[in-house]
Coordinates of C-alpha atoms in Angstrom, one line a residue:
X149 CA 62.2 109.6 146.5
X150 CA 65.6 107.6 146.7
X151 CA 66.8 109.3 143.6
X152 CA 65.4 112.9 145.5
X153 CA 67.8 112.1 148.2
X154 CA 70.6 110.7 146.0
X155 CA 70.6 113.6 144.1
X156 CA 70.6 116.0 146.9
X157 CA 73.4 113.9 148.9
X158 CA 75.7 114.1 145.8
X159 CA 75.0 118.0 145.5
X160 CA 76.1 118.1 148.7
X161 CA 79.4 116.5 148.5
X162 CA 80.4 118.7 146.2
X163 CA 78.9 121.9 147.2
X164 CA 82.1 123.7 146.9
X165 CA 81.5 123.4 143.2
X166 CA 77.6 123.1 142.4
X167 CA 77.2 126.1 144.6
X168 CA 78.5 128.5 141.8
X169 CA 75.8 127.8 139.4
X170 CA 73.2 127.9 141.6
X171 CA 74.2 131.0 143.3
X172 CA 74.4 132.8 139.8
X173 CA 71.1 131.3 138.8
X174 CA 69.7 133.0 141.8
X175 CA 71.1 136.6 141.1
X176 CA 70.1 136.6 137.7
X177 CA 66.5 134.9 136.5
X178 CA 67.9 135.1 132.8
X179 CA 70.7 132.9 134.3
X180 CA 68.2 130.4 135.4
X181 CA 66.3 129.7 132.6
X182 CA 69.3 129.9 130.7
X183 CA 70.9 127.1 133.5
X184 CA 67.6 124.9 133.0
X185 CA 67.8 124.7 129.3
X186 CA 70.9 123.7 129.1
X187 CA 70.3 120.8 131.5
X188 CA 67.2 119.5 129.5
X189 CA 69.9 119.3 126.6
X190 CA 72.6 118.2 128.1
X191 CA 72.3 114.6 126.4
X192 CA 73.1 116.6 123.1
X193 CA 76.4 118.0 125.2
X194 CA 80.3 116.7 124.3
X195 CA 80.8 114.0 127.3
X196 CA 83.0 116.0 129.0
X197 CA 80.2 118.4 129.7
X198 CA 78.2 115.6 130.9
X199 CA 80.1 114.0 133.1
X200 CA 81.6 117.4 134.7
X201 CA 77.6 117.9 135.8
X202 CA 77.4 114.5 136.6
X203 CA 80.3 114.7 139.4
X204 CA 78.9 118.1 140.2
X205 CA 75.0 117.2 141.0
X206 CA 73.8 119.3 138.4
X207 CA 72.4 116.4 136.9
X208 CA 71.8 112.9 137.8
X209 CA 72.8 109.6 135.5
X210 CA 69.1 108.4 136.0
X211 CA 68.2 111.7 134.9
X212 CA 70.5 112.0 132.1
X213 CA 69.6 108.6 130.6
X214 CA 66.1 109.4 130.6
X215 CA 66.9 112.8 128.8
X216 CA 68.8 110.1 126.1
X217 CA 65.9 107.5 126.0
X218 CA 63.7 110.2 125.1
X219 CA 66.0 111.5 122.6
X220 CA 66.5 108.2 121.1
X221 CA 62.5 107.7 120.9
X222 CA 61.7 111.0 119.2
X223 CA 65.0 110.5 116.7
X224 CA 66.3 107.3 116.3
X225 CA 63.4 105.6 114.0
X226 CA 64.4 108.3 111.5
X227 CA 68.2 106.9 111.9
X228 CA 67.8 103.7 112.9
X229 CA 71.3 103.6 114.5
X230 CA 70.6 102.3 117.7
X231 CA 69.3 98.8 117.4
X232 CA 68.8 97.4 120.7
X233 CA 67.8 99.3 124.1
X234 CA 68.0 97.6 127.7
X235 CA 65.9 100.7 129.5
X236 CA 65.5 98.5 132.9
X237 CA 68.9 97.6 133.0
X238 CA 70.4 100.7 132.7
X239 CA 68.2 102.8 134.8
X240 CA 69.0 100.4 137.3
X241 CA 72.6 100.5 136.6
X242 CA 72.2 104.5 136.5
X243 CA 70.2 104.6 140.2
X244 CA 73.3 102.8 141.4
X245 CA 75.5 104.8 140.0
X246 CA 73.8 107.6 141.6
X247 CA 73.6 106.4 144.9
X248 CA 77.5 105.3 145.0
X249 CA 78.3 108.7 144.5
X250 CA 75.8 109.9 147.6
X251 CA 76.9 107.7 149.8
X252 CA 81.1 107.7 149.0
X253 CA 81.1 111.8 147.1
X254 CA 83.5 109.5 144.9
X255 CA 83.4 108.2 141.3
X256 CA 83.9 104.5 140.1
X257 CA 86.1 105.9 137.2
X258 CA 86.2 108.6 134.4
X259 CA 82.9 107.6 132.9
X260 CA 80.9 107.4 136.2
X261 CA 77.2 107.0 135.3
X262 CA 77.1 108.9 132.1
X263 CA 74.9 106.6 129.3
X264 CA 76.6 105.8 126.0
X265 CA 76.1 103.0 123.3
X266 CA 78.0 100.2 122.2
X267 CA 78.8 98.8 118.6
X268 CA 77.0 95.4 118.1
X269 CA 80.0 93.7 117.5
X270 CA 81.3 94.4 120.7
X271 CA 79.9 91.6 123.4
X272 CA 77.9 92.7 126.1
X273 CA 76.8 90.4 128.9
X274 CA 73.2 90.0 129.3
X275 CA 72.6 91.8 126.7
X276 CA 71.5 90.4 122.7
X277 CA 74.8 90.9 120.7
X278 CA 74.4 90.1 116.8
X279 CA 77.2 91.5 114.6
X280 CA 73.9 92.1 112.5
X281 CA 74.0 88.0 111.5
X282 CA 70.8 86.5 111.7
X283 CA 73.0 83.5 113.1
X284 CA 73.4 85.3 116.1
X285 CA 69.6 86.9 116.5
X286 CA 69.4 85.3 119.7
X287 CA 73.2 85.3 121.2
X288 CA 72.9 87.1 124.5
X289 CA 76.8 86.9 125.7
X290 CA 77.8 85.5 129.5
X291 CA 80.3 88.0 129.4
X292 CA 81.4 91.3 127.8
X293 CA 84.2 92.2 125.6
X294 CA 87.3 93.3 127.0
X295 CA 87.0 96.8 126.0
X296 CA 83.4 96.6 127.4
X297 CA 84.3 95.5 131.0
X298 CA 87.2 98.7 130.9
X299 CA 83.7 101.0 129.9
X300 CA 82.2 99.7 132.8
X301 CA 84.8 99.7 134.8
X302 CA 85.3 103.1 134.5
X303 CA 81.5 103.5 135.6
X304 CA 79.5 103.9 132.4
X305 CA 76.2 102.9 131.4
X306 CA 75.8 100.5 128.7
X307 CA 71.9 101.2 127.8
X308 CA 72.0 100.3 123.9
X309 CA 74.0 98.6 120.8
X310 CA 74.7 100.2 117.7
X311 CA 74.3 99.3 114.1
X312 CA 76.3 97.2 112.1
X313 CA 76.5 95.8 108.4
X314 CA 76.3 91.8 108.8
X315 CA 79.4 90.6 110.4
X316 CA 80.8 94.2 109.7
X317 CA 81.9 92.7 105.9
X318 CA 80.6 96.4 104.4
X319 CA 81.7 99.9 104.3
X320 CA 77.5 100.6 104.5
X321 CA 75.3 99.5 107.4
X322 CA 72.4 97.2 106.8
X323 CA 71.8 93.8 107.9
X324 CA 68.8 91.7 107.6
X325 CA 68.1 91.6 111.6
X326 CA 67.2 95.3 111.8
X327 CA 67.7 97.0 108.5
X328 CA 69.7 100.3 107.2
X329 CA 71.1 103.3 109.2
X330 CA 70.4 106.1 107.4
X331 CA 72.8 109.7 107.3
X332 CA 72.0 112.1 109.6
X333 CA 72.9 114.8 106.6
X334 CA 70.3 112.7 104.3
X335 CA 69.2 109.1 103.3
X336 CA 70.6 109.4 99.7
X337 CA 73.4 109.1 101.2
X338 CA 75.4 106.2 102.8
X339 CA 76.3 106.2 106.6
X340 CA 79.6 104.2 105.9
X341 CA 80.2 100.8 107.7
X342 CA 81.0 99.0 109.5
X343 CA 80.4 101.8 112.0
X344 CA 77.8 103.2 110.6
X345 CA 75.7 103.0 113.7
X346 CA 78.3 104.1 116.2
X347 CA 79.0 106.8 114.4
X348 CA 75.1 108.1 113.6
X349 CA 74.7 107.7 117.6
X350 CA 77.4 109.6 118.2
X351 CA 76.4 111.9 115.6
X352 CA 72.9 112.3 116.6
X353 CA 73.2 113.3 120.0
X354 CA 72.0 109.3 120.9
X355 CA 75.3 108.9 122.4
X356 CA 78.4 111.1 123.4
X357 CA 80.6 108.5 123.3
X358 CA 81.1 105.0 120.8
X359 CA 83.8 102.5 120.4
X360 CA 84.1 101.7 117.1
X361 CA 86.8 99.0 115.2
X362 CA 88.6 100.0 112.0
X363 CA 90.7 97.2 110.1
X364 CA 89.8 98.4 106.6
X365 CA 88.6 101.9 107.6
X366 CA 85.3 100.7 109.3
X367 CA 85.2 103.5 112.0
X368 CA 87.0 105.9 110.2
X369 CA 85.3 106.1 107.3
X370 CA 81.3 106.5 108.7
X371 CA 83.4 108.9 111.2
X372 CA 84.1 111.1 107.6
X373 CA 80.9 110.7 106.4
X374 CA 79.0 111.6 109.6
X375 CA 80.8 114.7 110.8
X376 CA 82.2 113.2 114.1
X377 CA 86.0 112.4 115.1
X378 CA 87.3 109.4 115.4
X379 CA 91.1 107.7 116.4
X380 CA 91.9 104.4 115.2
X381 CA 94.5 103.4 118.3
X382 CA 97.7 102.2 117.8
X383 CA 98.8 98.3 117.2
X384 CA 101.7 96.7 117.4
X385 CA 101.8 93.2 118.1
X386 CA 99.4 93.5 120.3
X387 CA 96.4 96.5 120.1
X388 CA 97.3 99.4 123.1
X389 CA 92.9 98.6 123.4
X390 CA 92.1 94.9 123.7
X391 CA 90.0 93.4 121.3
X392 CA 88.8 89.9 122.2
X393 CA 84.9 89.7 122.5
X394 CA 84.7 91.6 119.5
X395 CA 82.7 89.7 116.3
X396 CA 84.1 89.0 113.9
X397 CA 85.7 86.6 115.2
X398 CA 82.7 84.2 116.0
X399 CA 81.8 84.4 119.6
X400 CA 84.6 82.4 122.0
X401 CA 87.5 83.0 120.0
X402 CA 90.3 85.0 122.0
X403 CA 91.8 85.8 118.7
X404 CA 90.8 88.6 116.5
X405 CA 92.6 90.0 113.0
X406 CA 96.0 90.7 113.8
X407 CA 95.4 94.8 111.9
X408 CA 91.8 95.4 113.8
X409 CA 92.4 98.1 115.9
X410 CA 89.8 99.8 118.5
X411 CA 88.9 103.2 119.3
X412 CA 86.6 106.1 120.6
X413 CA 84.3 108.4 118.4
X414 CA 83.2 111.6 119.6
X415 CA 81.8 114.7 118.8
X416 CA 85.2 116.6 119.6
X417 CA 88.9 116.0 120.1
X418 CA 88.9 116.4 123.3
X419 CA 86.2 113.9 123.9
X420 CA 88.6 111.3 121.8
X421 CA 91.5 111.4 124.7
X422 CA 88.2 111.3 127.6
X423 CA 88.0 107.8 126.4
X424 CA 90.9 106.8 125.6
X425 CA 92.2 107.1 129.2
X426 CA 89.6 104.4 129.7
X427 CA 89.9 101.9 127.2
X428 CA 94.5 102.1 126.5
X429 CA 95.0 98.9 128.6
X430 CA 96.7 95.9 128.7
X431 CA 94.4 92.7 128.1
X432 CA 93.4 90.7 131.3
X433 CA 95.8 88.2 130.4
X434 CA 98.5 91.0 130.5
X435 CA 97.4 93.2 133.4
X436 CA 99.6 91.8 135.9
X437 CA 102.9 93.0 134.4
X438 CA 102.1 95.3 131.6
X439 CA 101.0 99.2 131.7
X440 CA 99.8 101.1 129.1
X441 CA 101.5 104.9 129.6
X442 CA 100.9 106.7 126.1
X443 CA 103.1 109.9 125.7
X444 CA 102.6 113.0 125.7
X445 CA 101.8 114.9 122.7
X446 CA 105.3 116.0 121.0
X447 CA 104.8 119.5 120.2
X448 CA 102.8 122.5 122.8
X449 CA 101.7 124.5 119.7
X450 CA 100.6 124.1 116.0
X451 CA 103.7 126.6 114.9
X452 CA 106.3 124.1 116.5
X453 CA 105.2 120.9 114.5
X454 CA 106.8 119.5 111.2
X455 CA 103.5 118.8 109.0
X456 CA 103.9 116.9 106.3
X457 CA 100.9 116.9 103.8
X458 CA 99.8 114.5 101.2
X459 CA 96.6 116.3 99.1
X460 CA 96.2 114.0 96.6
X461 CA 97.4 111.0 94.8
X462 CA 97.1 109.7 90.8
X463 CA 96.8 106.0 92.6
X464 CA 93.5 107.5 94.6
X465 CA 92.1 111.2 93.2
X466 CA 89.9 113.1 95.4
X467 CA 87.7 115.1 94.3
X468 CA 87.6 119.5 93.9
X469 CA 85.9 119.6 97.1
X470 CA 88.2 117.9 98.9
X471 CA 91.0 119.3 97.2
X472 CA 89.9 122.4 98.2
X473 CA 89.6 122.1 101.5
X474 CA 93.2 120.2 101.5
X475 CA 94.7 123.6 100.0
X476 CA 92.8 125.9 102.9
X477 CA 94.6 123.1 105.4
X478 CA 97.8 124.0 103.7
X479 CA 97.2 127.3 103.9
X480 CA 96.2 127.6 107.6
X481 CA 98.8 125.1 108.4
X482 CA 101.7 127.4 106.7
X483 CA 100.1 131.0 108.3
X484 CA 100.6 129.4 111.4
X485 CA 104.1 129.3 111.3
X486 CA 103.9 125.2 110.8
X487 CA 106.9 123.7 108.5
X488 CA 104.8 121.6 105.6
X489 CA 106.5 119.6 103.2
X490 CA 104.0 119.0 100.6
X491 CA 106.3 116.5 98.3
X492 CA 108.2 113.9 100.7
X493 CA 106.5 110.3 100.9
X494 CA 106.8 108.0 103.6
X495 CA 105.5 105.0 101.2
X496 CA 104.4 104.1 97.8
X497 CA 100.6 104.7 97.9
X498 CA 99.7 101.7 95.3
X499 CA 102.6 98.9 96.7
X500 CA 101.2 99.6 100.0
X501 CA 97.4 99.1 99.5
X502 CA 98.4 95.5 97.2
X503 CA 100.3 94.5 100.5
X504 CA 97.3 95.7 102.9
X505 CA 94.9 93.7 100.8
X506 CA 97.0 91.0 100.8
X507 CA 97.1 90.6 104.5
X508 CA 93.5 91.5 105.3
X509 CA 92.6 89.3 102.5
X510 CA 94.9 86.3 104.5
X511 CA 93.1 86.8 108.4
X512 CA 89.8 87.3 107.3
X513 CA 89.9 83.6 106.1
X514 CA 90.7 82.2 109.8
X515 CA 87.0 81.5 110.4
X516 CA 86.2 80.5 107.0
X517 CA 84.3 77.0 107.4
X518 CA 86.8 74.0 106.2
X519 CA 84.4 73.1 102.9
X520 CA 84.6 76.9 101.9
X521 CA 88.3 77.3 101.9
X522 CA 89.0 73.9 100.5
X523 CA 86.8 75.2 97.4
X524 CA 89.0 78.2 97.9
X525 CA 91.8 76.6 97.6
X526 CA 91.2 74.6 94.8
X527 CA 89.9 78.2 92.8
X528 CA 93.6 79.3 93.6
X529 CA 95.2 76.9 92.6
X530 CA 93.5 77.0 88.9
X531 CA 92.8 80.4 88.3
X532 CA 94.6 82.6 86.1
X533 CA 97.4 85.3 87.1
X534 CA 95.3 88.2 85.1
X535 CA 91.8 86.9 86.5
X536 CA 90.1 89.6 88.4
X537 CA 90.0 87.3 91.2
X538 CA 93.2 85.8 91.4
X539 CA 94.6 88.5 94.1
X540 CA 91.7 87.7 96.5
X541 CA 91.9 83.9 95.8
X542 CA 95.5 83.7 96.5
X543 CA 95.7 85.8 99.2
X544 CA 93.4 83.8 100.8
X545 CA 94.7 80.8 100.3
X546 CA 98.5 81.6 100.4
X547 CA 100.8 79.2 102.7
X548 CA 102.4 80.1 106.0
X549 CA 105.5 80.9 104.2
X550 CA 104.0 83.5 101.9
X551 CA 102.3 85.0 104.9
X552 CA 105.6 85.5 106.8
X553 CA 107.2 87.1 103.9
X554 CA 104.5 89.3 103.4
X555 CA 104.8 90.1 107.1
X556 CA 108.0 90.7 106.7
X557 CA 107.0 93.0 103.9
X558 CA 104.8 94.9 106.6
X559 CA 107.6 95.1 109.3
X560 CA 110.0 97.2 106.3
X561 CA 107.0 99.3 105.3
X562 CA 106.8 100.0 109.0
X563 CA 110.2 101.2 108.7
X564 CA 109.6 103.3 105.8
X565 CA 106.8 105.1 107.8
X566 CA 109.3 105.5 110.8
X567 CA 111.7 106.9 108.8
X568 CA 109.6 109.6 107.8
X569 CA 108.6 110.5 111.3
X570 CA 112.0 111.3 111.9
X571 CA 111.7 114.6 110.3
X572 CA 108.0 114.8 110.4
X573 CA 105.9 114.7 113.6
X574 CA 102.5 114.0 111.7
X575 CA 101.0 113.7 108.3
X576 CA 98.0 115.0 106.8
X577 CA 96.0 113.3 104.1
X578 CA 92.2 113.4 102.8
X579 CA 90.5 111.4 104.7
X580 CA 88.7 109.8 102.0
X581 CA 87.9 111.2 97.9
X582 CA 84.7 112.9 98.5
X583 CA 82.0 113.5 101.3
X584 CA 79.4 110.7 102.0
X585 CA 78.6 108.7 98.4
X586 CA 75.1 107.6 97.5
X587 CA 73.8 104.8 99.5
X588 CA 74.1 101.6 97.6
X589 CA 72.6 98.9 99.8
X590 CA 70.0 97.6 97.8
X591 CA 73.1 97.4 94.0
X592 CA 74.2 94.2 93.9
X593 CA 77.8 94.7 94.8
X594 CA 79.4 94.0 91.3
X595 CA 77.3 96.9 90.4
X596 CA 78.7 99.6 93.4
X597 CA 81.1 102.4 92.5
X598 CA 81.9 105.9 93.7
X599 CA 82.3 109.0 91.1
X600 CA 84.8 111.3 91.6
X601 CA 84.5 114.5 89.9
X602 CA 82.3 112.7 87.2
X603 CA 84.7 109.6 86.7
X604 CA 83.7 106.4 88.0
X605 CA 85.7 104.4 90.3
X606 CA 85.9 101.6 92.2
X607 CA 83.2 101.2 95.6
X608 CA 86.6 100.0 97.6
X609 CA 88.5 103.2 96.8
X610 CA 86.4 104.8 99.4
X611 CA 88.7 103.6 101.8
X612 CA 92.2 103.8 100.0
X613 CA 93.4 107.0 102.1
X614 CA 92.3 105.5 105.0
X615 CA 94.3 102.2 104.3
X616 CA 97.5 103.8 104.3
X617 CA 98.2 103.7 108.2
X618 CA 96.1 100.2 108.7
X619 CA 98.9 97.7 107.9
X620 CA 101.9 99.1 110.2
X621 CA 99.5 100.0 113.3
X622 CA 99.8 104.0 113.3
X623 CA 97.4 105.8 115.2
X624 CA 95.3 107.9 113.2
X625 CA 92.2 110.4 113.7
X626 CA 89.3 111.5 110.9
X627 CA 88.2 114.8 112.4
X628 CA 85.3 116.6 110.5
X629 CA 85.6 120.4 108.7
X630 CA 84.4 122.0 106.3
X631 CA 81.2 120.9 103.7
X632 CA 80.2 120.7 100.6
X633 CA 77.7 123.0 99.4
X634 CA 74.7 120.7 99.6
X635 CA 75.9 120.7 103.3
X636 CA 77.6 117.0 103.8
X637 CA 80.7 116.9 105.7
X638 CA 84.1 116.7 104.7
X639 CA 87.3 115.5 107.1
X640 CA 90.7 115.2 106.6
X641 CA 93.1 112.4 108.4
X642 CA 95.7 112.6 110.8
X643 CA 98.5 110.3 110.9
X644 CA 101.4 110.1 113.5
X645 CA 104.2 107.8 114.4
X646 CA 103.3 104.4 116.4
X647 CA 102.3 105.1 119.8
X648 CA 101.7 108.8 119.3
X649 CA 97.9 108.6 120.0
X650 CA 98.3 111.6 122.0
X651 CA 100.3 114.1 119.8
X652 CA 97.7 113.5 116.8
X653 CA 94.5 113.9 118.9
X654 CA 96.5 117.0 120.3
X655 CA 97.3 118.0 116.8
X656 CA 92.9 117.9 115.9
X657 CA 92.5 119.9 118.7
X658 CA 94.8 122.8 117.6
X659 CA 93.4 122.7 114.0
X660 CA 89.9 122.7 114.9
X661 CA 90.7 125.7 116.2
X662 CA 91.5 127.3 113.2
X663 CA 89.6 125.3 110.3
X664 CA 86.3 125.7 109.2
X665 CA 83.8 123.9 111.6
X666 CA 82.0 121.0 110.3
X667 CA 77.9 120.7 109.9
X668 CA 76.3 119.4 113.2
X669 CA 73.2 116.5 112.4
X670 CA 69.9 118.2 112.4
X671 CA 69.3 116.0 115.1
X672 CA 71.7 118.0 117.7
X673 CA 70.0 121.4 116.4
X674 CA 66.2 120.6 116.1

């Protein structure tokens, strides 16, 4: 009965906009049933959709979550994406919701009661956060991540966490704790990592929204592989979305890896800029001085931006399919009156990925225990210049020194990439060298590799393309188009200058106008 009268009290606070619906529902039975379906399916809606119904009493958040929780039961033991569910919590979080808007006809924020998942890496409070480590089976945080508080800030409903690989150290996602997410387009096939689970959700229809993190490609790459956008956010210094609370590190630090950036996944472009009004902010710590005001996208139309284009590379093939699609990119990009520049470079592709590695290679050994890098150290220091290990070992081990050179190496690639984006306003590359790769979970990872058009390559090259914009911060989006003809999704990358978030989620907007649409997961068509 109190969710009767909520529901009714927020219909009526904005009668000057439900009323439309209803009225054409009433002139036109056709209409109605039409009007009913889609609000039994509005869980598998883009979140814009949602929460437009949401403010409009079409639907209710308690409602809408239990369309989602029944959704996740009938789909998600197939995916396994979603790991962990707090039902009570969030329907009581949802009622709330619902009755805040009845009694004030205002919203908390952008996000007001519409339900959406969380990656387990992020910390939640009150609710089990694992990173997929069986060290952290039981760690229930006292308080959520930074980017978690803006979600709920902004008024949304936390009800699940997402799949991870353990401590998100894979480019798959399996863990001992609760096992492998599987492709939505297929099991053979990997999901990608570490936001595999994110992105499935997302995928799925178990989610309209996920935050995902993305130091070596980890939401970027299950972004590709699922069919879903996705924005790595800009970083500087500091990240334009805050990161602490976010494992790795361990649980408490108020540090994280000075290249892991945050961002949104969604199931459109549009949906990418919905939440990234929500979560550009300033950390705590900052708030009382600093504003995040992210400009406006550079360019109105596709004809009046400079598009560079980078198809392929001899230091990281892709394969025909995605060549292909690359060339019909070209193509479209050119008919619409675009300048491309297919041959300028903004950096070497190989002396960039050696210094990437280098760096990621240096902050992932921050929370390495003391007896593990002391036998590091001692490896370095006696293995041989032409070992296979020797640039891992050293770059783990180098001294401060070394690091601030190599920073300094960083800050003059940055410059490289600005220099280019002084005559181009975005660059397109493949996203990564084919569509989704064979799932390799259960190969000992010596073993892994990808093939490329029958040649075998490295498992880490699934990630080179993706690589190129991690080191120097750039904002970046995956968006999906196109397949391959056993129906997996290809997507092609979006890179822009530092602090253009806008201008290259702007930029996926115009071209998914134009491309060839991606497959949808069974899931969102069953």
């Amino acid at each position: 009965m109190i969710l009767r009268r909520s529901l009714l009290a927020a219909t009526a606070a904005v009668a000057s906009v439900a009323a439309l619906p209803r009225a054409t529902a009433a002139a036109n039975p056709n209409t109605t049933e039409a009007f009913r379906t889609r609000m039994n399916k509005l869980h598998l809606a883009p979140a814009s959709e949602q929460i437009t119904a949401l403010r409009t009493g079409r639907i209710s958040s308690r409602q809408l979550l239990d369309q989602l929780l029944a959704h996740h039961a009938a789909t998600n033991p197939g995916l396994n994406a979603v790991v962990t569910v707090d039902a009570d919590d969030a329907r009581t979080a949802a009622d709330k919701a619902d009755r805040h808007l009845a009694t004030t006809g205002r919203a908390l924020g952008g996000l007001h009661g519409l339900p959406m998942t969380v990656k387990d890496a992020l910390e939640t409070a009150n609710l089990r956060t694992t990173c997929g480590s069986p060290e952290l089976t039981s760690h229930i945080p006292d308080t959520d991540a930074d980017v978690v508080a803006l979600l709920r800030a902004a008024g949304a409903i936390i009800y699940g966490k997402s799949n991870v690989p353990t401590m998100c150290q894979d480019i798959q996602t399996s863990n001992p704790i609760f096992g492998k997410t599987k492709n939505p387009f297929g099991d053979a096939h990997t999901a990608g990592g570490s936001s595999g689970g994110p992105s499935v959700s997302v995928a799925a229809g178990l989610s309209s929204l996920e935050i995902g993190s993305d130091l070596a490609g980890s939401l970027r790459l299950p972004a590709a592989y699922n069919g879903v956008y996705a924005l790595r956010t800009s970083r500087g210094a500091s990240p334009i979305v805050p990161t602490r609370g976010h494992i790795p590190r361990p649980p408490g630090w108020r540090s994280s890896s000075d290249m892991l950036a945050l961002g949104p996944i969604a199931r459109n472009a549009a949906d990418l800029d919905l939440l990234l009004d929500v979560i550009a902010a300033p950390a705590p710590t900052d708030g009382a001085a600093w504003s995040i005001n992210l400009p406006a996208p550079s360019r109105t139309s596709l004809r009046q931006y400079r598009v560079g284009l980078w198809a392929d590379d001899d230091f990281c093939r892709v394969d025909a399919a995605t060549r292909a699609l690359l060339d019909q990119v070209s193509t479209v990009v050119r008919n619409s009156g675009a300048s491309v520049d297919d041959a300028a470079r903004p950096v070497d592709f190989g002396a960039s990925n050696h210094l990437f590695e280098r760096l990621m290679y240096a902050t992932s050994a921050a929370t390495a225990s003391d007896a593990a890098f002391a036998g590091e150290v001692a490896a370095a220091e006696n293995v041989a210049d032409d070992s296979p290990s020797a640039h891992y070992l050293k770059s783990r081990t180098m001294r401060h020194r070394e690091w601030a050179r190599a920073d300094e190496d960083r800050r003059k690639l940055g410059a490289q990439w600005a220099n280019y984006f002084t005559t181009h306003d975005i660059l397109i590359t493949p996203a990564t060298p084919t569509a989704a790769v064979p799932d390799q979970t259960t190969v000992p990872a010596n073993d892994r590799h990808i093939t490329v058009d029958g040649e075998r390559r490295g498992f880490y090259e699934q990630t080179s393309w993706l690589n190129l914009s991690s080191p120097v911060g750039l904002p970046t989006v995956v968006m999906p188009t196109g397949q391959t003809s056993d129906g997996r999704p290809l997507a092609i990358q979006i890179i822009g200058p530092y602090l253009s978030d806008r201008t290259v989620i702007h930029v996926a907007k115009l071209l998914a106008k134009v491309l060839p649409s991606a497959p949808k997961a069974p899931a969102l068509t069953a």
